[in-house]
mmCIF file of N, CA and C in Angstrom:
data_model
loop_
_atom_site.group_PDB
_atom_site.id
_atom_site.type_symbol
_atom_site.label_atom_id
_atom_site.label_comp_id
_atom_site.label_asym_id
_atom_site.label_seq_id
_atom_site.Cartn_x
_atom_site.Cartn_y
_atom_site.Cartn_z
ATOM 1 N N GLN W 10 -44.679 -45.253 -29.559
ATOM 2 C CA GLN W 10 -43.268 -44.901 -29.548
ATOM 3 C C GLN W 10 -43.026 -43.726 -28.629
ATOM 4 N N VAL W 11 -41.854 -43.736 -28.046
ATOM 5 C CA VAL W 11 -41.444 -42.669 -27.151
ATOM 6 C C VAL W 11 -40.229 -41.979 -27.766
ATOM 7 N N GLN W 12 -40.297 -40.683 -27.837
ATOM 8 C CA GLN W 12 -39.134 -39.908 -28.257
ATOM 9 C C GLN W 12 -38.586 -39.162 -27.045
ATOM 10 N N LEU W 13 -37.267 -39.169 -26.913
ATOM 11 C CA LEU W 13 -36.619 -38.508 -25.776
ATOM 12 C C LEU W 13 -35.672 -37.449 -26.297
ATOM 13 N N ALA W 14 -35.688 -36.289 -25.672
ATOM 14 C CA ALA W 14 -34.808 -35.197 -26.092
ATOM 15 C C ALA W 14 -34.110 -34.613 -24.872
ATOM 16 N N GLU W 15 -32.795 -34.757 -24.843
ATOM 17 C CA GLU W 15 -32.010 -34.209 -23.732
ATOM 18 C C GLU W 15 -31.631 -32.761 -24.031
ATOM 19 N N SER W 16 -31.446 -32.010 -22.960
ATOM 20 C CA SER W 16 -30.963 -30.638 -23.065
ATOM 21 C C SER W 16 -30.249 -30.291 -21.778
ATOM 22 N N GLY W 17 -29.528 -29.176 -21.812
ATOM 23 C CA GLY W 17 -28.882 -28.694 -20.606
ATOM 24 C C GLY W 17 -27.391 -28.963 -20.515
ATOM 25 N N GLY W 18 -26.843 -29.674 -21.481
ATOM 26 C CA GLY W 18 -25.403 -29.910 -21.463
ATOM 27 C C GLY W 18 -24.633 -28.650 -21.791
ATOM 28 N N GLY W 19 -23.334 -28.731 -21.637
ATOM 29 C CA GLY W 19 -22.497 -27.588 -21.954
ATOM 30 C C GLY W 19 -21.125 -27.715 -21.339
ATOM 31 N N LEU W 20 -20.414 -26.596 -21.322
ATOM 32 C CA LEU W 20 -19.070 -26.520 -20.777
ATOM 33 C C LEU W 20 -19.125 -25.864 -19.419
ATOM 34 N N VAL W 21 -18.510 -26.484 -18.435
ATOM 35 C CA VAL W 21 -18.514 -25.948 -17.080
ATOM 36 C C VAL W 21 -17.155 -26.229 -16.439
ATOM 37 N N GLN W 22 -16.764 -25.381 -15.527
ATOM 38 C CA GLN W 22 -15.514 -25.602 -14.813
ATOM 39 C C GLN W 22 -15.703 -26.641 -13.721
ATOM 40 N N ALA W 23 -14.611 -27.288 -13.370
ATOM 41 C CA ALA W 23 -14.658 -28.256 -12.278
ATOM 42 C C ALA W 23 -15.219 -27.595 -11.012
ATOM 43 N N GLY W 24 -16.083 -28.322 -10.338
ATOM 44 C CA GLY W 24 -16.749 -27.796 -9.167
ATOM 45 C C GLY W 24 -18.087 -27.141 -9.459
ATOM 46 N N GLY W 25 -18.364 -26.943 -10.724
ATOM 47 C CA GLY W 25 -19.605 -26.304 -11.117
ATOM 48 C C GLY W 25 -20.769 -27.265 -11.196
ATOM 49 N N SER W 26 -21.903 -26.748 -11.676
ATOM 50 C CA SER W 26 -23.140 -27.538 -11.725
ATOM 51 C C SER W 26 -23.803 -27.399 -13.084
ATOM 52 N N LEU W 27 -24.531 -28.432 -13.451
ATOM 53 C CA LEU W 27 -25.385 -28.411 -14.626
ATOM 54 C C LEU W 27 -26.648 -29.186 -14.300
ATOM 55 N N ARG W 28 -27.728 -28.821 -14.961
ATOM 56 C CA ARG W 28 -28.975 -29.567 -14.821
ATOM 57 C C ARG W 28 -29.407 -30.046 -16.192
ATOM 58 N N LEU W 29 -29.407 -31.343 -16.369
ATOM 59 C CA LEU W 29 -29.864 -31.942 -17.616
ATOM 60 C C LEU W 29 -31.355 -32.205 -17.537
ATOM 61 N N SER W 30 -32.018 -32.014 -18.655
ATOM 62 C CA SER W 30 -33.438 -32.317 -18.764
ATOM 63 C C SER W 30 -33.648 -33.339 -19.876
ATOM 64 N N CYS W 31 -34.655 -34.165 -19.706
ATOM 65 C CA CYS W 31 -35.013 -35.149 -20.725
ATOM 66 C C CYS W 31 -36.527 -35.057 -20.910
ATOM 67 N N ALA W 32 -36.930 -34.495 -22.028
ATOM 68 C CA ALA W 32 -38.343 -34.350 -22.319
ATOM 69 C C ALA W 32 -38.816 -35.498 -23.186
ATOM 70 N N ALA W 33 -39.861 -36.174 -22.725
ATOM 71 C CA ALA W 33 -40.427 -37.295 -23.478
ATOM 72 C C ALA W 33 -41.643 -36.835 -24.263
ATOM 73 N N SER W 34 -41.811 -37.415 -25.436
ATOM 74 C CA SER W 34 -42.995 -37.136 -26.245
ATOM 75 C C SER W 34 -43.435 -38.423 -26.920
ATOM 76 N N GLY W 35 -44.615 -38.413 -27.453
ATOM 77 C CA GLY W 35 -45.161 -39.591 -28.104
ATOM 78 C C GLY W 35 -46.139 -40.339 -27.233
ATOM 79 N N ARG W 36 -45.775 -40.511 -25.977
ATOM 80 C CA ARG W 36 -46.663 -41.083 -24.985
ATOM 81 C C ARG W 36 -46.133 -40.723 -23.600
ATOM 82 N N THR W 37 -46.997 -40.842 -22.627
ATOM 83 C CA THR W 37 -46.558 -40.540 -21.276
ATOM 84 C C THR W 37 -45.584 -41.599 -20.766
ATOM 85 N N VAL W 38 -44.579 -41.139 -20.027
ATOM 86 C CA VAL W 38 -43.608 -42.065 -19.448
ATOM 87 C C VAL W 38 -43.792 -42.194 -17.948
ATOM 88 N N SER W 39 -44.988 -41.852 -17.485
ATOM 89 C CA SER W 39 -45.240 -41.885 -16.037
ATOM 90 C C SER W 39 -45.101 -43.294 -15.460
ATOM 91 N N ARG W 40 -45.226 -44.316 -16.295
ATOM 92 C CA ARG W 40 -45.047 -45.698 -15.825
ATOM 93 C C ARG W 40 -43.820 -46.351 -16.451
ATOM 94 N N TYR W 41 -42.836 -45.539 -16.759
ATOM 95 C CA TYR W 41 -41.567 -46.033 -17.274
ATOM 96 C C TYR W 41 -40.481 -45.758 -16.255
ATOM 97 N N THR W 42 -39.580 -46.699 -16.093
ATOM 98 C CA THR W 42 -38.345 -46.419 -15.376
ATOM 99 C C THR W 42 -37.488 -45.544 -16.295
ATOM 100 N N MET W 43 -36.936 -44.491 -15.744
ATOM 101 C CA MET W 43 -36.114 -43.573 -16.534
ATOM 102 C C MET W 43 -34.670 -43.626 -16.031
ATOM 103 N N GLY W 44 -33.755 -43.565 -16.966
ATOM 104 C CA GLY W 44 -32.350 -43.645 -16.598
ATOM 105 C C GLY W 44 -31.490 -42.642 -17.344
ATOM 106 N N TRP W 45 -30.335 -42.405 -16.772
ATOM 107 C CA TRP W 45 -29.297 -41.595 -17.414
ATOM 108 C C TRP W 45 -28.044 -42.455 -17.545
ATOM 109 N N PHE W 46 -27.447 -42.400 -18.718
ATOM 110 C CA PHE W 46 -26.199 -43.081 -19.001
ATOM 111 C C PHE W 46 -25.236 -42.057 -19.602
ATOM 112 N N ARG W 47 -23.962 -42.409 -19.640
ATOM 113 C CA ARG W 47 -23.004 -41.535 -20.272
ATOM 114 C C ARG W 47 -21.963 -42.360 -21.014
ATOM 115 N N GLN W 48 -21.345 -41.725 -21.990
ATOM 116 C CA GLN W 48 -20.373 -42.439 -22.818
ATOM 117 C C GLN W 48 -19.280 -41.486 -23.279
ATOM 118 N N THR W 49 -18.065 -41.982 -23.229
ATOM 119 C CA THR W 49 -16.929 -41.258 -23.766
ATOM 120 C C THR W 49 -16.360 -42.073 -24.941
ATOM 121 N N PRO W 50 -15.651 -41.421 -25.847
ATOM 122 C CA PRO W 50 -15.131 -42.126 -27.032
ATOM 123 C C PRO W 50 -14.311 -43.357 -26.668
ATOM 124 N N GLY W 51 -14.618 -44.456 -27.319
ATOM 125 C CA GLY W 51 -13.854 -45.680 -27.125
ATOM 126 C C GLY W 51 -14.268 -46.501 -25.909
ATOM 127 N N LYS W 52 -15.271 -46.006 -25.181
ATOM 128 C CA LYS W 52 -15.720 -46.736 -23.988
ATOM 129 C C LYS W 52 -17.179 -47.133 -24.120
ATOM 130 N N GLU W 53 -17.565 -48.127 -23.344
ATOM 131 C CA GLU W 53 -18.951 -48.561 -23.349
ATOM 132 C C GLU W 53 -19.815 -47.550 -22.609
ATOM 133 N N ARG W 54 -21.100 -47.583 -22.957
ATOM 134 C CA ARG W 54 -22.041 -46.712 -22.275
ATOM 135 C C ARG W 54 -22.097 -47.103 -20.792
ATOM 136 N N GLU W 55 -22.050 -46.100 -19.938
ATOM 137 C CA GLU W 55 -21.952 -46.307 -18.489
ATOM 138 C C GLU W 55 -23.206 -45.819 -17.794
ATOM 139 N N PHE W 56 -23.715 -46.638 -16.898
ATOM 140 C CA PHE W 56 -24.882 -46.253 -16.107
ATOM 141 C C PHE W 56 -24.533 -45.108 -15.171
ATOM 142 N N VAL W 57 -25.434 -44.144 -15.067
ATOM 143 C CA VAL W 57 -25.238 -43.013 -14.152
ATOM 144 C C VAL W 57 -26.293 -43.034 -13.023
ATOM 145 N N SER W 58 -27.556 -43.080 -13.424
ATOM 146 C CA SER W 58 -28.628 -43.012 -12.431
ATOM 147 C C SER W 58 -29.923 -43.481 -13.054
ATOM 148 N N ALA W 59 -30.862 -43.905 -12.183
ATOM 149 C CA ALA W 59 -32.181 -44.297 -12.640
ATOM 150 C C ALA W 59 -33.214 -43.989 -11.570
ATOM 151 N N ILE W 60 -34.463 -43.827 -12.019
ATOM 152 C CA ILE W 60 -35.569 -43.554 -11.110
ATOM 153 C C ILE W 60 -36.764 -44.398 -11.554
ATOM 154 N N SER W 61 -37.376 -45.064 -10.615
ATOM 155 C CA SER W 61 -38.515 -45.914 -10.933
ATOM 156 C C SER W 61 -39.777 -45.085 -11.043
ATOM 157 N N TRP W 62 -40.815 -45.683 -11.617
ATOM 158 C CA TRP W 62 -42.107 -44.974 -11.670
ATOM 159 C C TRP W 62 -42.985 -45.372 -10.503
ATOM 160 N N SER W 63 -42.767 -46.583 -9.953
ATOM 161 C CA SER W 63 -43.702 -47.117 -8.967
ATOM 162 C C SER W 63 -43.611 -46.391 -7.636
ATOM 163 N N ASP W 64 -42.404 -46.113 -7.175
ATOM 164 C CA ASP W 64 -42.243 -45.428 -5.885
ATOM 165 C C ASP W 64 -41.176 -44.336 -5.952
ATOM 166 N N SER W 65 -40.770 -43.991 -7.172
ATOM 167 C CA SER W 65 -39.733 -42.974 -7.392
ATOM 168 C C SER W 65 -38.444 -43.301 -6.657
ATOM 169 N N SER W 66 -38.188 -44.593 -6.475
ATOM 170 C CA SER W 66 -36.898 -44.959 -5.879
ATOM 171 C C SER W 66 -35.798 -44.628 -6.876
ATOM 172 N N THR W 67 -34.625 -44.333 -6.347
ATOM 173 C CA THR W 67 -33.517 -43.906 -7.175
ATOM 174 C C THR W 67 -32.292 -44.774 -6.932
ATOM 175 N N TYR W 68 -31.404 -44.772 -7.905
ATOM 176 C CA TYR W 68 -30.158 -45.532 -7.787
ATOM 177 C C TYR W 68 -29.076 -44.773 -8.544
ATOM 178 N N TYR W 69 -27.873 -44.781 -7.971
ATOM 179 C CA TYR W 69 -26.779 -44.028 -8.561
ATOM 180 C C TYR W 69 -25.519 -44.890 -8.687
ATOM 181 N N ALA W 70 -24.753 -44.603 -9.703
ATOM 182 C CA ALA W 70 -23.438 -45.190 -9.795
ATOM 183 C C ALA W 70 -22.585 -44.632 -8.659
ATOM 184 N N ASP W 71 -21.671 -45.438 -8.168
ATOM 185 C CA ASP W 71 -20.831 -44.980 -7.053
ATOM 186 C C ASP W 71 -20.067 -43.709 -7.412
ATOM 187 N N SER W 72 -19.708 -43.574 -8.660
ATOM 188 C CA SER W 72 -18.898 -42.435 -9.088
ATOM 189 C C SER W 72 -19.629 -41.091 -9.006
ATOM 190 N N VAL W 73 -20.962 -41.141 -8.944
ATOM 191 C CA VAL W 73 -21.728 -39.880 -8.910
ATOM 192 C C VAL W 73 -22.556 -39.732 -7.636
ATOM 193 N N LYS W 74 -22.566 -40.757 -6.811
ATOM 194 C CA LYS W 74 -23.381 -40.733 -5.593
ATOM 195 C C LYS W 74 -22.985 -39.561 -4.717
ATOM 196 N N GLY W 75 -23.991 -38.833 -4.240
ATOM 197 C CA GLY W 75 -23.740 -37.677 -3.394
ATOM 198 C C GLY W 75 -23.525 -36.392 -4.164
ATOM 199 N N ARG W 76 -23.346 -36.496 -5.481
ATOM 200 C CA ARG W 76 -23.139 -35.295 -6.305
ATOM 201 C C ARG W 76 -24.266 -35.082 -7.319
ATOM 202 N N PHE W 77 -24.838 -36.170 -7.800
ATOM 203 C CA PHE W 77 -25.909 -36.088 -8.805
ATOM 204 C C PHE W 77 -27.241 -36.457 -8.145
ATOM 205 N N THR W 78 -28.302 -35.848 -8.651
ATOM 206 C CA THR W 78 -29.646 -36.147 -8.177
ATOM 207 C C THR W 78 -30.584 -36.284 -9.368
ATOM 208 N N ILE W 79 -31.263 -37.427 -9.441
ATOM 209 C CA ILE W 79 -32.244 -37.651 -10.489
ATOM 210 C C ILE W 79 -33.632 -37.377 -9.940
ATOM 211 N N SER W 80 -34.483 -36.820 -10.783
ATOM 212 C CA SER W 80 -35.860 -36.556 -10.377
ATOM 213 C C SER W 80 -36.752 -36.614 -11.602
ATOM 214 N N ARG W 81 -38.041 -36.678 -11.366
ATOM 215 C CA ARG W 81 -38.977 -36.720 -12.490
ATOM 216 C C ARG W 81 -40.203 -35.876 -12.201
ATOM 217 N N ASN W 82 -40.758 -35.315 -13.242
ATOM 218 C CA ASN W 82 -42.000 -34.564 -13.150
ATOM 219 C C ASN W 82 -42.954 -35.184 -14.156
ATOM 220 N N ASN W 83 -43.822 -36.056 -13.673
ATOM 221 C CA ASN W 83 -44.702 -36.781 -14.586
ATOM 222 C C ASN W 83 -45.692 -35.857 -15.282
ATOM 223 N N ALA W 84 -46.068 -34.784 -14.626
ATOM 224 C CA ALA W 84 -46.994 -33.843 -15.255
ATOM 225 C C ALA W 84 -46.367 -33.197 -16.493
ATOM 226 N N LYS W 85 -45.038 -33.057 -16.460
ATOM 227 C CA LYS W 85 -44.331 -32.469 -17.597
ATOM 228 C C LYS W 85 -43.682 -33.528 -18.490
ATOM 229 N N ASN W 86 -43.848 -34.801 -18.113
ATOM 230 C CA ASN W 86 -43.249 -35.896 -18.899
ATOM 231 C C ASN W 86 -41.743 -35.687 -19.066
ATOM 232 N N THR W 87 -41.113 -35.274 -17.974
ATOM 233 C CA THR W 87 -39.708 -34.868 -18.026
ATOM 234 C C THR W 87 -38.941 -35.470 -16.852
ATOM 235 N N VAL W 88 -37.692 -35.824 -17.128
ATOM 236 C CA VAL W 88 -36.785 -36.307 -16.103
ATOM 237 C C VAL W 88 -35.571 -35.382 -16.055
ATOM 238 N N TYR W 89 -35.034 -35.217 -14.880
ATOM 239 C CA TYR W 89 -33.912 -34.296 -14.695
ATOM 240 C C TYR W 89 -32.723 -35.012 -14.073
ATOM 241 N N LEU W 90 -31.562 -34.451 -14.320
ATOM 242 C CA LEU W 90 -30.347 -34.910 -13.634
ATOM 243 C C LEU W 90 -29.601 -33.660 -13.189
ATOM 244 N N GLN W 91 -29.659 -33.401 -11.903
ATOM 245 C CA GLN W 91 -28.913 -32.284 -11.318
ATOM 246 C C GLN W 91 -27.511 -32.763 -11.007
ATOM 247 N N MET W 92 -26.528 -32.112 -11.578
ATOM 248 C CA MET W 92 -25.140 -32.528 -11.412
ATOM 249 C C MET W 92 -24.370 -31.416 -10.711
ATOM 250 N N ASN W 93 -23.907 -31.709 -9.520
ATOM 251 C CA ASN W 93 -23.135 -30.754 -8.731
ATOM 252 C C ASN W 93 -21.707 -31.256 -8.525
ATOM 253 N N SER W 94 -20.850 -30.351 -8.127
ATOM 254 C CA SER W 94 -19.447 -30.700 -7.863
ATOM 255 C C SER W 94 -18.858 -31.496 -9.021
ATOM 256 N N LEU W 95 -19.047 -30.992 -10.209
ATOM 257 C CA LEU W 95 -18.619 -31.710 -11.397
ATOM 258 C C LEU W 95 -17.097 -31.826 -11.452
ATOM 259 N N LYS W 96 -16.651 -32.962 -12.000
ATOM 260 C CA LYS W 96 -15.246 -33.260 -12.126
ATOM 261 C C LYS W 96 -14.907 -33.459 -13.608
ATOM 262 N N PRO W 97 -13.663 -33.267 -13.993
ATOM 263 C CA PRO W 97 -13.290 -33.511 -15.399
ATOM 264 C C PRO W 97 -13.654 -34.913 -15.878
ATOM 265 N N GLU W 98 -13.617 -35.890 -14.974
ATOM 266 C CA GLU W 98 -13.951 -37.262 -15.380
ATOM 267 C C GLU W 98 -15.455 -37.454 -15.619
ATOM 268 N N ASP W 99 -16.252 -36.453 -15.343
ATOM 269 C CA ASP W 99 -17.680 -36.505 -15.676
ATOM 270 C C ASP W 99 -17.922 -36.115 -17.133
ATOM 271 N N THR W 100 -16.892 -35.666 -17.815
ATOM 272 C CA THR W 100 -17.024 -35.280 -19.206
ATOM 273 C C THR W 100 -17.450 -36.479 -20.054
ATOM 274 N N ALA W 101 -18.552 -36.320 -20.782
ATOM 275 C CA ALA W 101 -19.118 -37.413 -21.576
ATOM 276 C C ALA W 101 -20.340 -36.895 -22.329
ATOM 277 N N VAL W 102 -20.840 -37.731 -23.219
ATOM 278 C CA VAL W 102 -22.166 -37.504 -23.767
ATOM 279 C C VAL W 102 -23.149 -38.205 -22.861
ATOM 280 N N TYR W 103 -24.146 -37.472 -22.408
ATOM 281 C CA TYR W 103 -25.134 -38.020 -21.487
ATOM 282 C C TYR W 103 -26.420 -38.355 -22.246
ATOM 283 N N TYR W 104 -26.898 -39.567 -22.011
ATOM 284 C CA TYR W 104 -28.096 -40.062 -22.681
ATOM 285 C C TYR W 104 -29.199 -40.333 -21.682
ATOM 286 N N CYS W 105 -30.392 -39.970 -22.067
ATOM 287 C CA CYS W 105 -31.584 -40.318 -21.318
ATOM 288 C C CYS W 105 -32.178 -41.585 -21.924
ATOM 289 N N ALA W 106 -32.770 -42.433 -21.077
ATOM 290 C CA ALA W 106 -33.344 -43.676 -21.568
ATOM 291 C C ALA W 106 -34.611 -44.005 -20.804
ATOM 292 N N ALA W 107 -35.500 -44.738 -21.465
ATOM 293 C CA ALA W 107 -36.784 -45.105 -20.856
ATOM 294 C C ALA W 107 -37.004 -46.612 -20.975
ATOM 295 N N ALA W 108 -37.386 -47.204 -19.871
ATOM 296 C CA ALA W 108 -37.678 -48.638 -19.825
ATOM 297 C C ALA W 108 -39.157 -48.822 -19.531
ATOM 298 N N PRO W 109 -39.884 -49.471 -20.447
ATOM 299 C CA PRO W 109 -41.333 -49.610 -20.273
ATOM 300 C C PRO W 109 -41.683 -50.709 -19.286
ATOM 301 N N PRO W 110 -42.949 -50.767 -18.890
ATOM 302 C CA PRO W 110 -43.406 -51.888 -18.076
ATOM 303 C C PRO W 110 -43.155 -53.197 -18.819
ATOM 304 N N PRO W 111 -42.973 -54.309 -18.115
ATOM 305 C CA PRO W 111 -43.349 -54.534 -16.731
ATOM 306 C C PRO W 111 -42.292 -54.162 -15.690
ATOM 307 N N LEU W 112 -41.181 -53.547 -16.092
ATOM 308 C CA LEU W 112 -40.172 -53.148 -15.110
ATOM 309 C C LEU W 112 -40.805 -52.143 -14.147
ATOM 310 N N THR W 113 -40.674 -52.406 -12.872
ATOM 311 C CA THR W 113 -41.226 -51.489 -11.852
ATOM 312 C C THR W 113 -40.134 -50.847 -11.010
ATOM 313 N N GLY W 114 -38.967 -51.459 -10.983
ATOM 314 C CA GLY W 114 -37.879 -50.914 -10.183
ATOM 315 C C GLY W 114 -36.891 -50.172 -11.064
ATOM 316 N N VAL W 115 -35.647 -50.131 -10.630
ATOM 317 C CA VAL W 115 -34.603 -49.490 -11.398
ATOM 318 C C VAL W 115 -33.678 -50.563 -11.983
ATOM 319 N N SER W 116 -32.954 -50.204 -13.026
ATOM 320 C CA SER W 116 -32.018 -51.112 -13.640
ATOM 321 C C SER W 116 -30.812 -50.348 -14.127
ATOM 322 N N THR W 117 -29.642 -50.996 -14.017
ATOM 323 C CA THR W 117 -28.405 -50.401 -14.495
ATOM 324 C C THR W 117 -28.033 -50.917 -15.879
ATOM 325 N N ARG W 118 -28.801 -51.868 -16.394
ATOM 326 C CA ARG W 118 -28.464 -52.522 -17.655
ATOM 327 C C ARG W 118 -29.032 -51.782 -18.853
ATOM 328 N N PRO W 119 -28.187 -51.347 -19.780
ATOM 329 C CA PRO W 119 -28.665 -50.599 -20.947
ATOM 330 C C PRO W 119 -29.701 -51.364 -21.774
ATOM 331 N N ASN W 120 -29.585 -52.688 -21.851
ATOM 332 C CA ASN W 120 -30.481 -53.424 -22.729
ATOM 333 C C ASN W 120 -31.900 -53.518 -22.185
ATOM 334 N N VAL W 121 -32.109 -53.057 -20.970
ATOM 335 C CA VAL W 121 -33.465 -53.016 -20.404
ATOM 336 C C VAL W 121 -34.232 -51.807 -20.937
ATOM 337 N N TYR W 122 -33.504 -50.800 -21.339
ATOM 338 C CA TYR W 122 -34.117 -49.541 -21.782
ATOM 339 C C TYR W 122 -34.415 -49.592 -23.275
ATOM 340 N N ALA W 123 -35.671 -49.387 -23.628
ATOM 341 C CA ALA W 123 -36.095 -49.528 -25.022
ATOM 342 C C ALA W 123 -35.938 -48.255 -25.834
ATOM 343 N N TYR W 124 -35.949 -47.132 -25.158
ATOM 344 C CA TYR W 124 -35.940 -45.849 -25.861
ATOM 345 C C TYR W 124 -34.777 -45.000 -25.371
ATOM 346 N N TRP W 125 -34.143 -44.307 -26.315
ATOM 347 C CA TRP W 125 -32.958 -43.509 -26.003
ATOM 348 C C TRP W 125 -33.038 -42.156 -26.699
ATOM 349 N N GLY W 126 -32.484 -41.157 -26.029
ATOM 350 C CA GLY W 126 -32.353 -39.857 -26.666
ATOM 351 C C GLY W 126 -31.079 -39.784 -27.493
ATOM 352 N N GLN W 127 -30.849 -38.623 -28.093
ATOM 353 C CA GLN W 127 -29.679 -38.435 -28.951
ATOM 354 C C GLN W 127 -28.441 -38.061 -28.154
ATOM 355 N N GLY W 128 -28.619 -37.665 -26.928
ATOM 356 C CA GLY W 128 -27.483 -37.339 -26.083
ATOM 357 C C GLY W 128 -27.189 -35.847 -26.033
ATOM 358 N N THR W 129 -26.568 -35.422 -24.961
ATOM 359 C CA THR W 129 -26.133 -34.048 -24.799
ATOM 360 C C THR W 129 -24.723 -34.056 -24.221
ATOM 361 N N GLN W 130 -23.862 -33.230 -24.789
ATOM 362 C CA GLN W 130 -22.449 -33.216 -24.380
ATOM 363 C C GLN W 130 -22.274 -32.417 -23.095
ATOM 364 N N VAL W 131 -21.558 -33.014 -22.160
ATOM 365 C CA VAL W 131 -21.156 -32.330 -20.942
ATOM 366 C C VAL W 131 -19.637 -32.338 -20.907
ATOM 367 N N THR W 132 -19.052 -31.162 -20.808
ATOM 368 C CA THR W 132 -17.600 -31.027 -20.759
ATOM 369 C C THR W 132 -17.227 -30.259 -19.494
ATOM 370 N N VAL W 133 -16.387 -30.871 -18.677
ATOM 371 C CA VAL W 133 -15.946 -30.262 -17.430
ATOM 372 C C VAL W 133 -14.466 -29.965 -17.557
ATOM 373 N N SER W 134 -14.117 -28.705 -17.470
ATOM 374 C CA SER W 134 -12.730 -28.307 -17.602
ATOM 375 C C SER W 134 -12.059 -28.223 -16.228
ATOM 376 N N SER W 135 -10.780 -28.508 -16.195
ATOM 377 C CA SER W 135 -10.050 -28.510 -14.915
ATOM 378 C C SER W 135 -9.431 -27.145 -14.640
#
């Protein structure tokens, strides 16, 4: 089993930055595709970004491309989401997720990810 714990959320003004961390425990996620999703009340969970384990390729939702950067540190069993130029519409609960092998690339589909964290709130004020 993999446990995921997000941290780094908070309240920030528009234009500001936050760095989310997702620490994995239970087993190494060095061969897992890792993803970030977000959700606001009354809406479905939305894909934000993902990073593969095989070649560290990355993929971003159009809404965050150029502003967010996903990265991973396998030695620390941790994935990060650097969020810059934040907008009020980025306000959401952000979830970290892990997709085990045999997936080698990235995926935007939530049902591909077997493990999820509890989420961290990000609030961007205007």
